[in-house]
Coordinates of C-alpha atoms and ligand atoms in Angstrom, one line a residue:
M1 CA -8.3 -22.8 -64.8
S2 CA -10.8 -19.9 -65.0
R3 CA -11.2 -17.9 -68.2
V4 CA -9.6 -14.9 -66.5
D5 CA -6.7 -16.9 -65.2
E6 CA -6.2 -18.4 -68.7
L7 CA -6.0 -14.9 -70.2
L8 CA -3.7 -13.5 -67.5
D9 CA -1.4 -16.5 -68.1
L10 CA -1.4 -15.9 -71.8
A11 CA -0.7 -12.2 -71.2
E12 CA 2.3 -13.1 -69.0
R13 CA 3.8 -15.2 -71.8
A14 CA 3.0 -12.8 -74.6
Q15 CA 5.8 -10.8 -76.2
G16 CA 6.0 -7.2 -75.1
F17 CA 6.9 -4.6 -72.6
M18 CA 4.6 -5.1 -69.6
P19 CA 6.0 -6.5 -66.4
R20 CA 3.6 -8.9 -64.7
D21 CA 2.9 -6.8 -61.6
E22 CA 2.0 -3.8 -63.7
G23 CA -0.1 -5.9 -66.1
L24 CA -2.0 -7.4 -63.2
A25 CA -2.6 -3.9 -61.8
L26 CA -3.8 -2.9 -65.3
Y27 CA -6.2 -5.8 -65.2
R28 CA -7.4 -5.1 -61.6
H29 CA -8.1 -1.4 -62.1
A30 CA -9.9 -2.0 -65.5
R31 CA -11.9 -4.8 -64.0
A32 CA -13.0 -2.7 -61.0
L33 CA -14.0 0.1 -63.4
G34 CA -15.9 -2.4 -65.6
E35 CA -17.8 -3.7 -62.6
R36 CA -18.9 -0.2 -61.8
V37 CA -19.5 0.8 -65.4
P38 CA -20.1 -2.3 -67.5
K39 CA -19.9 -2.4 -71.3
G40 CA -17.3 0.3 -71.3
T41 CA -15.4 1.8 -74.3
W42 CA -11.7 1.6 -73.6
L43 CA -8.7 2.5 -75.7
E44 CA -5.0 1.8 -75.5
V45 CA -2.4 3.8 -77.4
G46 CA 0.6 1.5 -78.1
A47 CA -0.4 -2.1 -78.8
W48 CA 2.9 -3.6 -80.0
C49 CA 2.3 -7.4 -80.0
G50 CA -0.8 -7.4 -77.8
K51 CA 0.6 -8.0 -74.3
S52 CA -1.2 -5.2 -72.5
A53 CA -4.2 -5.8 -74.7
L54 CA -4.6 -9.2 -73.0
Y55 CA -4.5 -7.8 -69.5
L56 CA -7.0 -5.1 -70.4
G57 CA -9.0 -7.5 -72.7
A58 CA -9.4 -10.0 -69.8
A59 CA -11.2 -7.2 -67.9
A60 CA -13.1 -6.0 -71.0
E61 CA -14.5 -9.5 -71.7
A62 CA -15.5 -10.1 -68.1
T63 CA -17.5 -6.8 -68.0
G64 CA -18.9 -6.7 -71.5
G65 CA -16.7 -3.9 -72.7
V66 CA -14.6 -3.3 -75.8
L67 CA -10.9 -2.3 -75.8
Y68 CA -9.6 -0.5 -78.9
S69 CA -6.0 -1.4 -79.3
L70 CA -4.3 1.3 -81.4
D71 CA -0.9 1.2 -83.1
H72 CA 0.6 2.0 -86.5
H73 CA 2.5 -1.2 -85.9
H74 CA 5.8 0.1 -87.1
G75 CA 7.3 0.5 -83.7
S76 CA 8.6 3.5 -81.7
E77 CA 12.1 5.1 -82.0
E78 CA 13.5 2.8 -79.4
N79 CA 12.3 -0.3 -81.4
Q80 CA 14.2 0.5 -84.6
A81 CA 17.4 -1.1 -85.7
G82 CA 20.4 -0.1 -83.6
W83 CA 18.2 0.9 -80.6
E84 CA 17.8 -0.9 -77.3
H85 CA 14.5 -2.7 -78.0
F86 CA 15.1 -3.9 -81.6
D87 CA 13.8 -7.3 -82.6
P88 CA 14.9 -8.4 -86.1
T89 CA 12.2 -11.1 -86.2
L90 CA 9.6 -8.4 -86.4
V91 CA 10.9 -6.9 -89.6
D92 CA 8.8 -7.3 -92.8
P93 CA 11.3 -8.6 -95.4
L94 CA 9.1 -7.0 -98.1
D95 CA 9.9 -3.4 -97.1
G96 CA 12.4 -3.8 -94.3
R97 CA 10.2 -2.0 -91.8
L98 CA 9.0 -3.3 -88.4
N99 CA 5.6 -4.8 -88.5
T100 CA 4.0 -6.0 -85.3
L101 CA 0.5 -6.3 -86.7
P102 CA 0.7 -10.1 -87.6
T103 CA 2.0 -10.9 -84.2
W104 CA -0.6 -8.6 -82.5
Q105 CA -3.4 -10.3 -84.5
R106 CA -2.2 -13.8 -83.6
T107 CA -2.0 -12.9 -79.9
I108 CA -5.6 -11.7 -79.9
A109 CA -6.8 -14.6 -82.0
T110 CA -5.1 -17.2 -79.8
A111 CA -6.7 -15.7 -76.7
K112 CA -10.1 -15.7 -78.5
L113 CA -10.5 -12.1 -77.6
E114 CA -11.5 -10.9 -81.1
T115 CA -14.9 -9.6 -80.0
S116 CA -13.5 -7.7 -76.9
V117 CA -10.3 -6.3 -78.4
I118 CA -10.5 -4.4 -81.6
G119 CA -7.5 -3.2 -83.5
L120 CA -7.1 0.4 -84.8
I121 CA -4.2 0.7 -87.2
G122 CA -2.8 4.1 -87.8
D123 CA -1.1 7.1 -86.3
S124 CA -2.5 8.0 -82.9
S125 CA -3.2 11.7 -83.6
V126 CA -4.8 11.0 -86.9
V127 CA -7.1 8.4 -85.4
A128 CA -7.9 10.6 -82.4
A129 CA -8.9 13.5 -84.7
H130 CA -11.6 11.2 -86.2
F131 CA -12.7 9.3 -83.1
A132 CA -15.7 10.8 -81.5
Q133 CA -16.6 8.2 -78.9
A134 CA -16.2 9.0 -75.2
L135 CA -13.8 6.8 -73.3
D136 CA -14.4 5.1 -70.0
L137 CA -10.7 4.1 -69.9
L138 CA -7.6 5.4 -71.7
F139 CA -4.2 3.7 -71.4
I140 CA -1.3 5.7 -72.8
D141 CA 1.7 3.5 -73.7
G142 CA 2.7 4.8 -77.1
G143 CA 5.8 6.5 -78.4
H144 CA 8.1 8.0 -75.7
A145 CA 9.5 10.9 -77.8
L146 CA 8.3 14.1 -76.1
D147 CA 6.2 15.4 -79.0
V148 CA 4.6 12.0 -79.5
A149 CA 3.6 11.6 -75.8
R150 CA 2.4 15.2 -75.7
A151 CA 0.3 14.6 -78.8
D152 CA -1.2 11.5 -77.3
Y153 CA -2.1 13.4 -74.2
A154 CA -3.6 16.3 -76.0
S155 CA -5.6 14.3 -78.5
W156 CA -7.0 11.5 -76.3
T157 CA -7.4 12.7 -72.7
P158 CA -10.3 15.1 -73.5
K159 CA -12.3 12.1 -74.5
V160 CA -12.2 10.5 -71.1
V161 CA -15.5 10.7 -69.2
L162 CA -15.9 12.0 -65.7
G163 CA -15.1 9.1 -63.4
G164 CA -13.2 7.5 -66.2
L165 CA -9.6 6.1 -65.8
L166 CA -6.5 7.4 -67.3
L167 CA -3.6 5.0 -67.0
I168 CA 0.0 6.0 -68.1
H169 CA 2.8 3.6 -68.5
D170 CA 6.6 4.2 -68.1
V171 CA 6.3 7.1 -65.7
F172 CA 9.8 7.5 -64.2
V173 CA 10.5 10.3 -61.7
D174 CA 14.2 9.7 -61.9
P175 CA 15.6 10.3 -65.4
N176 CA 18.2 7.6 -64.7
D177 CA 15.3 5.1 -64.7
G178 CA 13.9 6.1 -68.1
G179 CA 12.7 8.8 -70.5
Q180 CA 10.8 11.7 -69.1
A181 CA 8.0 12.1 -71.6
P182 CA 5.4 9.9 -69.8
Y183 CA 6.3 11.6 -66.5
E184 CA 5.7 15.0 -68.2
I185 CA 2.2 14.1 -69.4
Y186 CA 1.4 12.5 -66.0
R187 CA 2.3 15.8 -64.4
A188 CA 0.3 17.7 -67.0
A189 CA -2.7 15.6 -66.1
L190 CA -2.3 16.4 -62.4
E191 CA -1.6 20.1 -63.0
S192 CA -4.7 20.4 -65.2
A193 CA -6.7 19.5 -62.0
R194 CA -8.9 17.3 -64.2
Y195 CA -7.3 14.1 -62.9
L196 CA -6.5 12.7 -59.5
D197 CA -3.8 10.2 -58.9
V198 CA -5.4 7.1 -57.2
A199 CA -2.9 4.3 -57.5
S200 CA 0.4 3.2 -59.0
E201 CA 2.4 0.0 -59.6
G202 CA 5.9 0.1 -60.8
S203 CA 6.0 2.7 -63.6
L204 CA 2.2 2.5 -64.1
R205 CA 0.1 5.5 -62.8
V206 CA -3.7 5.3 -62.4
L207 CA -5.7 8.5 -62.5
V208 CA -9.4 9.3 -62.3
R209 CA -11.0 12.1 -64.2
V210 CA -12.7 14.4 -61.7
R211 CA -13.7 17.4 -63.7
Ligands
LIG1 N1 1.6 -1.9 -74.7 C1 2.6 -2.7 -75.3 C2 3.9 -1.9 -75.6 C3 3.7 -0.7 -76.5 S1 5.3 -0.1 -77.1 C4 2.9 -3.9 -74.5 O1 2.2 -4.3 -73.6 O2 3.8 -4.6 -74.9 C5 4.8 1.4 -77.9 C6 4.0 1.2 -79.2 O3 3.6 2.5 -79.6 C7 4.8 0.7 -80.4 O4 4.2 -0.5 -80.8 C8 4.7 1.8 -81.4 O5 4.5 1.3 -82.8 C9 3.5 2.6 -81.0 N2 3.5 4.0 -81.4 C10 4.5 4.9 -81.2 N3 4.1 6.1 -81.8 C11 2.9 5.9 -82.3 C12 2.0 6.7 -83.0 N4 2.3 8.0 -83.2 N5 0.8 6.2 -83.4 C13 0.5 4.9 -83.2 N6 1.3 4.1 -82.5 C14 2.5 4.5 -82.1
LIG2 MG1 5.3 0.9 -71.8

């Protein structure tokens, strides 16, 4: 099995919220970008247990880039007790809070991706305010509350370079299929005229920065 196939296989089996077809699309678009622009600086908002980081990390490793995988690791609203996506095994018995960091770290270590995928632990907006690097690729898959998604959009998208990729997950046109916050920031990106929609797979949208 090739190294890339090994990583994509690990990604498929990793715990998280990334359907295979969308994960493979994530890999494909990142890989194509990395072939055009090697040694890229990439960032994902919303790491959880490292599933999407393996798909993107496979492309980063193959093209000499680095993926920053950002999360405060305490889960979103919908991951908390009583909500749809709650997993009691991820609760830290010491303080009763969700903590996905140990699982994320194990996922990246098992995949031997520790020099291509770097963890950033903290609140998205706080990190963004102190992060000056330009991004060749930005993947937004963080909190789905409207204010959280808007903050991710406002604080990270200006850092994407011309020709860089903006990927947004969980974009649902029909409110019956899912929350509307990712769809709203997707529309904001198009309405800004800074981004063009170039591809989609399931709820994943792929945009390119054009101005
Ligand atoms: N990409 C992951 C899924 C991410 S789930 C996968 O492939 O499985 C969304 C994540 O966003 C959660 O882990 C949550 O902790 C994180 N998150 C939500 N709001 C955040 C914020 N303001 N700052 C940092 N991370 C946040
Ligand atoms: Mg998602």
